[in-house]
PDB file of C-alpha atoms in Angstrom:
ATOM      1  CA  UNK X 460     -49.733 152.840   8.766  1.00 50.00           C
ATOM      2  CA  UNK X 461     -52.497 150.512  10.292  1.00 56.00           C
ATOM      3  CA  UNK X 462     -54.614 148.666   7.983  1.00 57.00           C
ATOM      4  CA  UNK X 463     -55.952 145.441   6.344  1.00 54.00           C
ATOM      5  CA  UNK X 464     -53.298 143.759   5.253  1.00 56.00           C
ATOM      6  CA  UNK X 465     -53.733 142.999   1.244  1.00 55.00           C
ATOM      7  CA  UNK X 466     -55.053 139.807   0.210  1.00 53.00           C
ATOM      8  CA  UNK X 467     -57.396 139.682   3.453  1.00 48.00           C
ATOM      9  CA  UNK X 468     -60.331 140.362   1.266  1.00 56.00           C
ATOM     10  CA  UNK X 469     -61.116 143.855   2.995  1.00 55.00           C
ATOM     11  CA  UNK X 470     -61.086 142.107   6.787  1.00 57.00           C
ATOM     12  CA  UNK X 471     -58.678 143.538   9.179  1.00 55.00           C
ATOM     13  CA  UNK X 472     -56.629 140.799  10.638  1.00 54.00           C
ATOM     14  CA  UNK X 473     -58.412 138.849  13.535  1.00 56.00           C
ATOM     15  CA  UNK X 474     -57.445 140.388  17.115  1.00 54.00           C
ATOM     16  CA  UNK X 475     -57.024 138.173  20.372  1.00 55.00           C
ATOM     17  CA  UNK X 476     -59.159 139.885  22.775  1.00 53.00           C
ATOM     18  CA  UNK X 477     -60.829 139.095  26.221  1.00 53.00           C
ATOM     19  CA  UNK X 478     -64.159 138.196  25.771  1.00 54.00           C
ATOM     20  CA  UNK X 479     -67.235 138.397  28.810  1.00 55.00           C
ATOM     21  CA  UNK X 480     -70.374 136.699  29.736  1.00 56.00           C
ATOM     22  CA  UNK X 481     -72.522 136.066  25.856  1.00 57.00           C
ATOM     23  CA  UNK X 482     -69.704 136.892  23.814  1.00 55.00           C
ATOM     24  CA  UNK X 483     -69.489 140.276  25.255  1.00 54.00           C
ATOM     25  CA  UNK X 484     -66.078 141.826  24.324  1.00 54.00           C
ATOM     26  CA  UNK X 485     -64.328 145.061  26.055  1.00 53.00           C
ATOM     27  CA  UNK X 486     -64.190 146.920  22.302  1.00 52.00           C
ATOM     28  CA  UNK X 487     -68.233 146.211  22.571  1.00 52.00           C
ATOM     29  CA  UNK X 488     -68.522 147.918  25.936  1.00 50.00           C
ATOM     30  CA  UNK X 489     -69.255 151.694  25.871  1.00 54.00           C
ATOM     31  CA  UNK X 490     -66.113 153.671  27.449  1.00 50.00           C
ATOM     32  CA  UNK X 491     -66.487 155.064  31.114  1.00 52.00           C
ATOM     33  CA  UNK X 492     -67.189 158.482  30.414  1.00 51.00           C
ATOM     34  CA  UNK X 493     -69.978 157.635  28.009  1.00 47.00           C
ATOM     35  CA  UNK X 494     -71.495 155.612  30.742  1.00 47.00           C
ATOM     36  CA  UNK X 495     -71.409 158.676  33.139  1.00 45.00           C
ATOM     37  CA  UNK X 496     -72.095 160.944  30.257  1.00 45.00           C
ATOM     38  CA  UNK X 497     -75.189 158.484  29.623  1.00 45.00           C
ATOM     39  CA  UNK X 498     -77.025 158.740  33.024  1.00 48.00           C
ATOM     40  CA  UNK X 499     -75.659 155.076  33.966  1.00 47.00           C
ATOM     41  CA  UNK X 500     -73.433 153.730  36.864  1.00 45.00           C
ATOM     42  CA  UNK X 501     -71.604 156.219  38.784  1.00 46.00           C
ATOM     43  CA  UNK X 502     -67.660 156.020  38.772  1.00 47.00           C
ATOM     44  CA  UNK X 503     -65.950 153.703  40.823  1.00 51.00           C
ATOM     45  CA  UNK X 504     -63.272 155.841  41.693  1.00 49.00           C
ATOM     46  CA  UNK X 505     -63.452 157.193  45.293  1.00 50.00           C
ATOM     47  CA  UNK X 506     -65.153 160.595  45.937  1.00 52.00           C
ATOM     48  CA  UNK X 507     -63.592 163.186  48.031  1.00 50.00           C
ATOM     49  CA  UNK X 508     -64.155 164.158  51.092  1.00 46.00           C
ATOM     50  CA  UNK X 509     -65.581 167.820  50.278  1.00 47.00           C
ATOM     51  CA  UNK X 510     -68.237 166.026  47.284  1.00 47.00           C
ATOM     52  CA  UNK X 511     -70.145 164.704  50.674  1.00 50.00           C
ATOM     53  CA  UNK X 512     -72.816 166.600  51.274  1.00 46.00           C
ATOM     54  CA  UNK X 513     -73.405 168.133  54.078  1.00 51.00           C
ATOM     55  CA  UNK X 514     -75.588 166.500  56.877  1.00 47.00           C
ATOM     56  CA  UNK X 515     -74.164 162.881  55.761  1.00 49.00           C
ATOM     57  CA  UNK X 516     -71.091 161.775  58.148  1.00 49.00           C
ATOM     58  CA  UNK X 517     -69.499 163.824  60.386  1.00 51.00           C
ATOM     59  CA  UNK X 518     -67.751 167.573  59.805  1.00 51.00           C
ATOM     60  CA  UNK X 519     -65.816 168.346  56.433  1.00 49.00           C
ATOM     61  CA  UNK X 520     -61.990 167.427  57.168  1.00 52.00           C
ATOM     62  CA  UNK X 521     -59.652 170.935  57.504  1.00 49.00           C
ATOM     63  CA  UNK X 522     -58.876 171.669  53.613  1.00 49.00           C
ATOM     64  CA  UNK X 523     -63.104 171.263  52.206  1.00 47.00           C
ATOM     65  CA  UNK X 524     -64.516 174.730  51.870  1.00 47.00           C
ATOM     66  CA  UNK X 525     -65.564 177.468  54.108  1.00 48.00           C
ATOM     67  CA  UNK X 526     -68.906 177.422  53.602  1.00 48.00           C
ATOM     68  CA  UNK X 527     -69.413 173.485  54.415  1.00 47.00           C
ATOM     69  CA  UNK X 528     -66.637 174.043  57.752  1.00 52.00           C
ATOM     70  CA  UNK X 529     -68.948 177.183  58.952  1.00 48.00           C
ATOM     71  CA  UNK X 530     -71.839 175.302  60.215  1.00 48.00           C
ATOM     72  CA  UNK X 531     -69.921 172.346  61.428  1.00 48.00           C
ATOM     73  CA  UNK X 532     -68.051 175.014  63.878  1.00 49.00           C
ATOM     74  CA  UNK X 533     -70.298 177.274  65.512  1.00 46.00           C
ATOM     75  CA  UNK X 534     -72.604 173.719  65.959  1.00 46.00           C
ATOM     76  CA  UNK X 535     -70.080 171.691  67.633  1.00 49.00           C
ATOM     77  CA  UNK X 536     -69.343 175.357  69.664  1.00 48.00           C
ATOM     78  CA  UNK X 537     -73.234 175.669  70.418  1.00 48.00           C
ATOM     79  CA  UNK X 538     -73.029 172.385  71.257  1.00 50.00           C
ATOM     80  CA  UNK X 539     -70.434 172.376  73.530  1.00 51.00           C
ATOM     81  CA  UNK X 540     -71.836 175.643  75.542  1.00 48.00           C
ATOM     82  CA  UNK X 541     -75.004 173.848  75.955  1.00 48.00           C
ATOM     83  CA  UNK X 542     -73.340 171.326  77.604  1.00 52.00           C
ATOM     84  CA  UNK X 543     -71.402 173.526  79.443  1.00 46.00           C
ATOM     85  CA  UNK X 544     -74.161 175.483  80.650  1.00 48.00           C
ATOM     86  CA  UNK X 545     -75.975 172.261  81.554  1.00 48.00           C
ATOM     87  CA  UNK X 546     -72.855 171.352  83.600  1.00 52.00           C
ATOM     88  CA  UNK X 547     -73.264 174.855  85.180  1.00 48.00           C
ATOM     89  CA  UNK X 548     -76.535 174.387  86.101  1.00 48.00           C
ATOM     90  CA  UNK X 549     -76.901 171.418  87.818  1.00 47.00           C
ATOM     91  CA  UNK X 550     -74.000 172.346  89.755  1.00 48.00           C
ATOM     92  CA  UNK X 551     -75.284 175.641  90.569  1.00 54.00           C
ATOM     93  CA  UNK X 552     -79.056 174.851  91.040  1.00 52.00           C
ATOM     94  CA  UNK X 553     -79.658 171.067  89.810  1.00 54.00           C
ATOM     95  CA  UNK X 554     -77.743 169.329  92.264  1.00 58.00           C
ATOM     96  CA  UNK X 555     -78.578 170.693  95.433  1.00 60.00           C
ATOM     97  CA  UNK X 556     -76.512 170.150  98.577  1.00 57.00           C
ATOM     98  CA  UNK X 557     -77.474 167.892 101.138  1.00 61.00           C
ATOM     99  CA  UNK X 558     -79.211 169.635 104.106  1.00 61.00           C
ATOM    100  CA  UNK X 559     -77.298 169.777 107.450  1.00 63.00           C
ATOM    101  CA  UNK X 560     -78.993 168.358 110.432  1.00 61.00           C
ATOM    102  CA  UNK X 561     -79.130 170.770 113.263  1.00 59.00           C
ATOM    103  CA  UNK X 562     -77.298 169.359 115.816  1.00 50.00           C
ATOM    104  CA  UNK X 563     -78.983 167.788 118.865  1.00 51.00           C
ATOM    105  CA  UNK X 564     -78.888 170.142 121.836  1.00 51.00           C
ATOM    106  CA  UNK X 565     -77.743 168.772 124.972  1.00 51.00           C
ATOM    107  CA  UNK X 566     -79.843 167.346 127.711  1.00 62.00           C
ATOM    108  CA  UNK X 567     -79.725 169.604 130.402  1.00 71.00           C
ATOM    109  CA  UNK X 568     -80.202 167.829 133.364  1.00 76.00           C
ATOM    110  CA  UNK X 569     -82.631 168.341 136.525  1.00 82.00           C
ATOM    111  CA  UNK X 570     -80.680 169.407 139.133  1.00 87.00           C
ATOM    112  CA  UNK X 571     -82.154 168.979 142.696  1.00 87.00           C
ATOM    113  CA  UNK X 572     -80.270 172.560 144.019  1.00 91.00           C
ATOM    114  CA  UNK X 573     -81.264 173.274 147.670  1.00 93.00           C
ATOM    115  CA  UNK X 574     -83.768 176.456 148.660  1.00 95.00           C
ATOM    116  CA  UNK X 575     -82.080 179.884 147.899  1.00 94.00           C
ATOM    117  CA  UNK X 576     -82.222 180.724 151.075  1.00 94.00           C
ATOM    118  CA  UNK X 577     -80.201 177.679 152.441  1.00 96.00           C
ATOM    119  CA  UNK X 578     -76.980 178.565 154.917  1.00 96.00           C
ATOM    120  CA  UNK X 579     -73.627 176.928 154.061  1.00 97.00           C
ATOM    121  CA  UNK X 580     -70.884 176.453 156.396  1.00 96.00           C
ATOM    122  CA  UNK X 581     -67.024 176.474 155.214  1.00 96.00           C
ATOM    123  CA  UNK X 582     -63.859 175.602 156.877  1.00 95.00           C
ATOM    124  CA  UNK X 583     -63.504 178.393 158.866  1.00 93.00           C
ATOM    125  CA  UNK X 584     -67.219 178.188 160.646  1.00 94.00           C
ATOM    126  CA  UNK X 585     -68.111 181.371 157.852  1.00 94.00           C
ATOM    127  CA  UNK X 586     -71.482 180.910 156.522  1.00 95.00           C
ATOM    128  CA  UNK X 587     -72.506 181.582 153.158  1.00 95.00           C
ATOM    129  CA  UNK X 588     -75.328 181.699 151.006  1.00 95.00           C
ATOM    130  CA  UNK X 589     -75.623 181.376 147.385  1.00 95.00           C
ATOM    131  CA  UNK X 590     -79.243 183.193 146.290  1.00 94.00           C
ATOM    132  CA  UNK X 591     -78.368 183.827 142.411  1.00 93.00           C
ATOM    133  CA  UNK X 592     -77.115 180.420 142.154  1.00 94.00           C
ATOM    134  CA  UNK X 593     -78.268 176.789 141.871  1.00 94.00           C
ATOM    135  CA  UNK X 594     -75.155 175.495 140.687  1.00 95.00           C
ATOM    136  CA  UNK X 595     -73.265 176.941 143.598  1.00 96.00           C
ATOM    137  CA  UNK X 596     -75.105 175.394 145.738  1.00 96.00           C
ATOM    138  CA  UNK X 597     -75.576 172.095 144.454  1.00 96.00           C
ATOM    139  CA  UNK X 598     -71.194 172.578 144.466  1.00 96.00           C
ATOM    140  CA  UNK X 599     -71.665 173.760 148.037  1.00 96.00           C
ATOM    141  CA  UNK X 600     -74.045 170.763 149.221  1.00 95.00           C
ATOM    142  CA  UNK X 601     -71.314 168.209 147.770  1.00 95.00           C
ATOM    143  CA  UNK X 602     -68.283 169.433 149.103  1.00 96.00           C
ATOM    144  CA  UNK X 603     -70.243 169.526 152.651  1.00 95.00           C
ATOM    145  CA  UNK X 604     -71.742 166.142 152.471  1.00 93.00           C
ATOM    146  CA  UNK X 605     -68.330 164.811 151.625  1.00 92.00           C
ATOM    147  CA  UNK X 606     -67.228 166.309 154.471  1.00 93.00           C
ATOM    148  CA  UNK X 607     -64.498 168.502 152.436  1.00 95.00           C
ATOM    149  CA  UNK X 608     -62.717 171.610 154.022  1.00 96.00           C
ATOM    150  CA  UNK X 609     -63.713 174.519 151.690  1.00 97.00           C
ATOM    151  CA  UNK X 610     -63.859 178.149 151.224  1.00 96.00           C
ATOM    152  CA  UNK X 611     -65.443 180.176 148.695  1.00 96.00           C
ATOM    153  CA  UNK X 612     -62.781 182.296 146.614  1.00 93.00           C
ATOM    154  CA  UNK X 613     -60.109 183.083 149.185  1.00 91.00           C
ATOM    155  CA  UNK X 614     -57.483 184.730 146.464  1.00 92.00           C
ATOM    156  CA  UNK X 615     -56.930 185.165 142.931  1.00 93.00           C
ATOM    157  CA  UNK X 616     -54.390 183.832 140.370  1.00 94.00           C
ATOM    158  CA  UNK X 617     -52.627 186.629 138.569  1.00 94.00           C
ATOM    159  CA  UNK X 618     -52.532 185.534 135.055  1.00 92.00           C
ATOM    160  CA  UNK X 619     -50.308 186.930 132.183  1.00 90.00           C
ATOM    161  CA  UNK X 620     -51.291 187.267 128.242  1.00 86.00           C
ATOM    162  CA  UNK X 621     -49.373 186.671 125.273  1.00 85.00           C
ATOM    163  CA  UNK X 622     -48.778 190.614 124.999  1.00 87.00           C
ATOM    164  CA  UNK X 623     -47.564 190.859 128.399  1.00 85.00           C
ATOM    165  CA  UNK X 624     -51.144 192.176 129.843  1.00 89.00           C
ATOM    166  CA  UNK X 625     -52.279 190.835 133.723  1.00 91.00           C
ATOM    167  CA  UNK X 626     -55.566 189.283 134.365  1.00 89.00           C
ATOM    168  CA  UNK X 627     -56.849 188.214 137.415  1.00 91.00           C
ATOM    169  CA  UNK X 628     -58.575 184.452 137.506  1.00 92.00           C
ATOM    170  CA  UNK X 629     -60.896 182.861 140.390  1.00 93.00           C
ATOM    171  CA  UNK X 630     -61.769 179.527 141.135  1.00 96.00           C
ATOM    172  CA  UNK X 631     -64.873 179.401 143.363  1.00 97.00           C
ATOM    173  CA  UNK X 632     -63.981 177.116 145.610  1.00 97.00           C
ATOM    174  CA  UNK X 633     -60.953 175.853 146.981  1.00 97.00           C
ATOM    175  CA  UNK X 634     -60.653 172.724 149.013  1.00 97.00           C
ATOM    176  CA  UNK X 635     -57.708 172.014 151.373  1.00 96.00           C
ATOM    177  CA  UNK X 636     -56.203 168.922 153.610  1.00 94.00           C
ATOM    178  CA  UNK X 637     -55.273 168.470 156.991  1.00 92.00           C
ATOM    179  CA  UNK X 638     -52.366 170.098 156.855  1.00 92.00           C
ATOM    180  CA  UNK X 639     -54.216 173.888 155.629  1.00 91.00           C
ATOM    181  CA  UNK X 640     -52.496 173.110 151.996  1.00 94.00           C
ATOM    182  CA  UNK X 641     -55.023 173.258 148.897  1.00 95.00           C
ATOM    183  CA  UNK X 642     -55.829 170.297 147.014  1.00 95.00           C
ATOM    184  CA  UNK X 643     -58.046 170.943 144.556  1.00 96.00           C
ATOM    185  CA  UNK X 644     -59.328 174.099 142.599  1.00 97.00           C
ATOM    186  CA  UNK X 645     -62.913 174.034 141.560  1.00 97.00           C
ATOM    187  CA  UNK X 646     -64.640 176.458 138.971  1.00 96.00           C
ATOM    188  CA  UNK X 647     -68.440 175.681 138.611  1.00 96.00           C
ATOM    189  CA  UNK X 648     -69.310 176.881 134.923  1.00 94.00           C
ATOM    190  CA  UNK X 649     -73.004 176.074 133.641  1.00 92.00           C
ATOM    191  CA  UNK X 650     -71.149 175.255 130.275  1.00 89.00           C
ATOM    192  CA  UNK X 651     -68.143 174.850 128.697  1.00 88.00           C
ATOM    193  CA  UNK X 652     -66.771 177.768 126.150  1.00 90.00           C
ATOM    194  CA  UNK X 653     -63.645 178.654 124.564  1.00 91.00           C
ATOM    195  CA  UNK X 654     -63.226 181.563 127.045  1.00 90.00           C
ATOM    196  CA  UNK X 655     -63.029 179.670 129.887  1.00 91.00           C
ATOM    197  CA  UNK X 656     -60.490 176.706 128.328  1.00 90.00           C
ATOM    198  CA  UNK X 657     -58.470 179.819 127.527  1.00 90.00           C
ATOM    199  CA  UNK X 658     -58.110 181.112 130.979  1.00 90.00           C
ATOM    200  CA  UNK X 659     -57.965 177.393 132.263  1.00 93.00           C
ATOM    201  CA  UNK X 660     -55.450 176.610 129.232  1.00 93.00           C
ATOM    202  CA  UNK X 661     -53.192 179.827 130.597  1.00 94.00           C
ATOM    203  CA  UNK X 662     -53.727 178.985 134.277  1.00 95.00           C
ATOM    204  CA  UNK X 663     -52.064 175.693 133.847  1.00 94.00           C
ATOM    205  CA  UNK X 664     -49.208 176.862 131.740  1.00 94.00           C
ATOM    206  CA  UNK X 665     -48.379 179.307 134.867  1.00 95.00           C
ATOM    207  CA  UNK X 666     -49.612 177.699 137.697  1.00 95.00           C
ATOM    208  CA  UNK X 667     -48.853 173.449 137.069  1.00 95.00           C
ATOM    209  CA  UNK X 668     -48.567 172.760 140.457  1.00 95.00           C
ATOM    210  CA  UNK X 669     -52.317 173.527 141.336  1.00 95.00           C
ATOM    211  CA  UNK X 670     -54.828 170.571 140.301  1.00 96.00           C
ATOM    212  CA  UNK X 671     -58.068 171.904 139.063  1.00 96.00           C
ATOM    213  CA  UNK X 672     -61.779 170.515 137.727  1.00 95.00           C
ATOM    214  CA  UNK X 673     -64.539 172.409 135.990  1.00 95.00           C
ATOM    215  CA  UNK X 674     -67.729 171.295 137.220  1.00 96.00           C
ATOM    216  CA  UNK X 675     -70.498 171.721 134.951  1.00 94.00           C
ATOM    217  CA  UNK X 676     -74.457 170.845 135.464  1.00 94.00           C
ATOM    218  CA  UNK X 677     -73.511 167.730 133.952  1.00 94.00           C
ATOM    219  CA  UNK X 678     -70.362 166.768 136.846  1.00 93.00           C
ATOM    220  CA  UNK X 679     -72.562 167.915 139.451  1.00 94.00           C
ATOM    221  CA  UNK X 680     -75.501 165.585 138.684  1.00 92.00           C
ATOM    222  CA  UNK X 681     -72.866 162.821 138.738  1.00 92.00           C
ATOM    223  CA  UNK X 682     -71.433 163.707 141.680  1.00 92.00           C
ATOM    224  CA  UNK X 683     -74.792 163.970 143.618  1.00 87.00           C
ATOM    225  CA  UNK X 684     -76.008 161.070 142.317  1.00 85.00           C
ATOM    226  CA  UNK X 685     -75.387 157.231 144.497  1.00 80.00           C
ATOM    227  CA  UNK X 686     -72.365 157.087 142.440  1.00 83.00           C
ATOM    228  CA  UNK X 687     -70.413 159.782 142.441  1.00 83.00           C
ATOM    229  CA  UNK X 688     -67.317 160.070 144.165  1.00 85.00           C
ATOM    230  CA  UNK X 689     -64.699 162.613 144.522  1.00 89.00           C
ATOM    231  CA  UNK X 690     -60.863 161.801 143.427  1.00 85.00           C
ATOM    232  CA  UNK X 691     -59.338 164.114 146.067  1.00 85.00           C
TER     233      UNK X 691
END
């Protein structure tokens, strides 16, 4: 039983207690919860997590409630398909690809071909004419003014496909030494395709021991020109 002791003259005993700033002692200070009660301070003990409200920080941790994790959600997901569909765009319509330069034709060159009407002459004393033909006889007027024993497509090359089938191939003119044996194959082509390099590619897998040239407009302006020279 607590109590003023007797002979203390009705004052409880003196207590030893902590006093503050202007005498200001802790059984003077209202409790906590009166404080709260009262409209003062808030607590000083941490909130939680879920207590934030919503629109402060960033989205309630996993364990808050459903409603306050519901708009967090489908934002960040709105969010992230915007993005996404940004993304999409700009690779889709944004960003567009880098136009492609045509590529620069070739410069045909000026060939001086003689009249259509002009009169070749080949090994054998035959003469020939080559009306449809410029490049035939610009070929022609080389081989002559080399002084180079020619004839115009003599014989054919059989050739053989993959699948067994026989072609025939022609050169167009075929040059030959002293001793009647040919040199030199020519095919005059006014370009170069992957039809031809086929045949040519097959012709040389069969045939190795015949040396061959394609002469294109491009060859024949070389040759005819102060410089040209033939290797054969």
């Amino acid at each position: 039983m607590t109590g003023p002791r007797k002979g203390s003259r009705g004052r409880g005993p003196k207590k030893n207690t902590a006093q503050g700033r202007g005498g200001v002692t802790r059984d003077a200070s209202r409790p906590v919860r009166d404080r709260s009660s009262a409209g003062g301070s808030e607590d000083r003990a941490p909130r939680k997590v879920t207590d934030r409200p919503q629109g402060q920080g960033g989205p309630a941790r996993p364990g808050g409630e459903g409603g306050a994790r519901t708009p967090s959600r489908s934002g960040g997901g709105s969010g992230q398909g915007s993005r996404g569909a940004g993304r999409g765009g700009l690779a889709r319509g944004g960003a567009r690809p880098a136009s492609k330069k045509p590529l620069p034709e070739l410069k045909r060159v000026q060939l001086d071909a003689p009249a259509p009407d002009t009169v070749f002459v080949d090994r054998d004393g035959e003469k020939l004419t080559f009306p449809d033909s410029n490049l035939k006889r610009v070929a022609a007027q080389i081989l002559s003014a080399k002084r180079k024993a020619w004839r115009y497509r003599p014989f054919s090359f059989p050739l053989f496909t993959d699948k067994g089938n026989e072609q025939t191939f022609h050169f167009d003119f075929y040059v030959y030494d002293a001793e009647d044996s040919v040199i030199r194959l020519i095919l005059v082509v006014p370009f170069e395709s992957r039809e031809v390099w086929d045949r040519v590619g097959r012709f040389k897998r069969q045939y190795p021991m015949y040396p061959y040239e394609l002469w294109t407009p491009e060859k024949l302006h070389h040759l005819g020109g102060p410089r040209g020279r033939l290797d054969f």
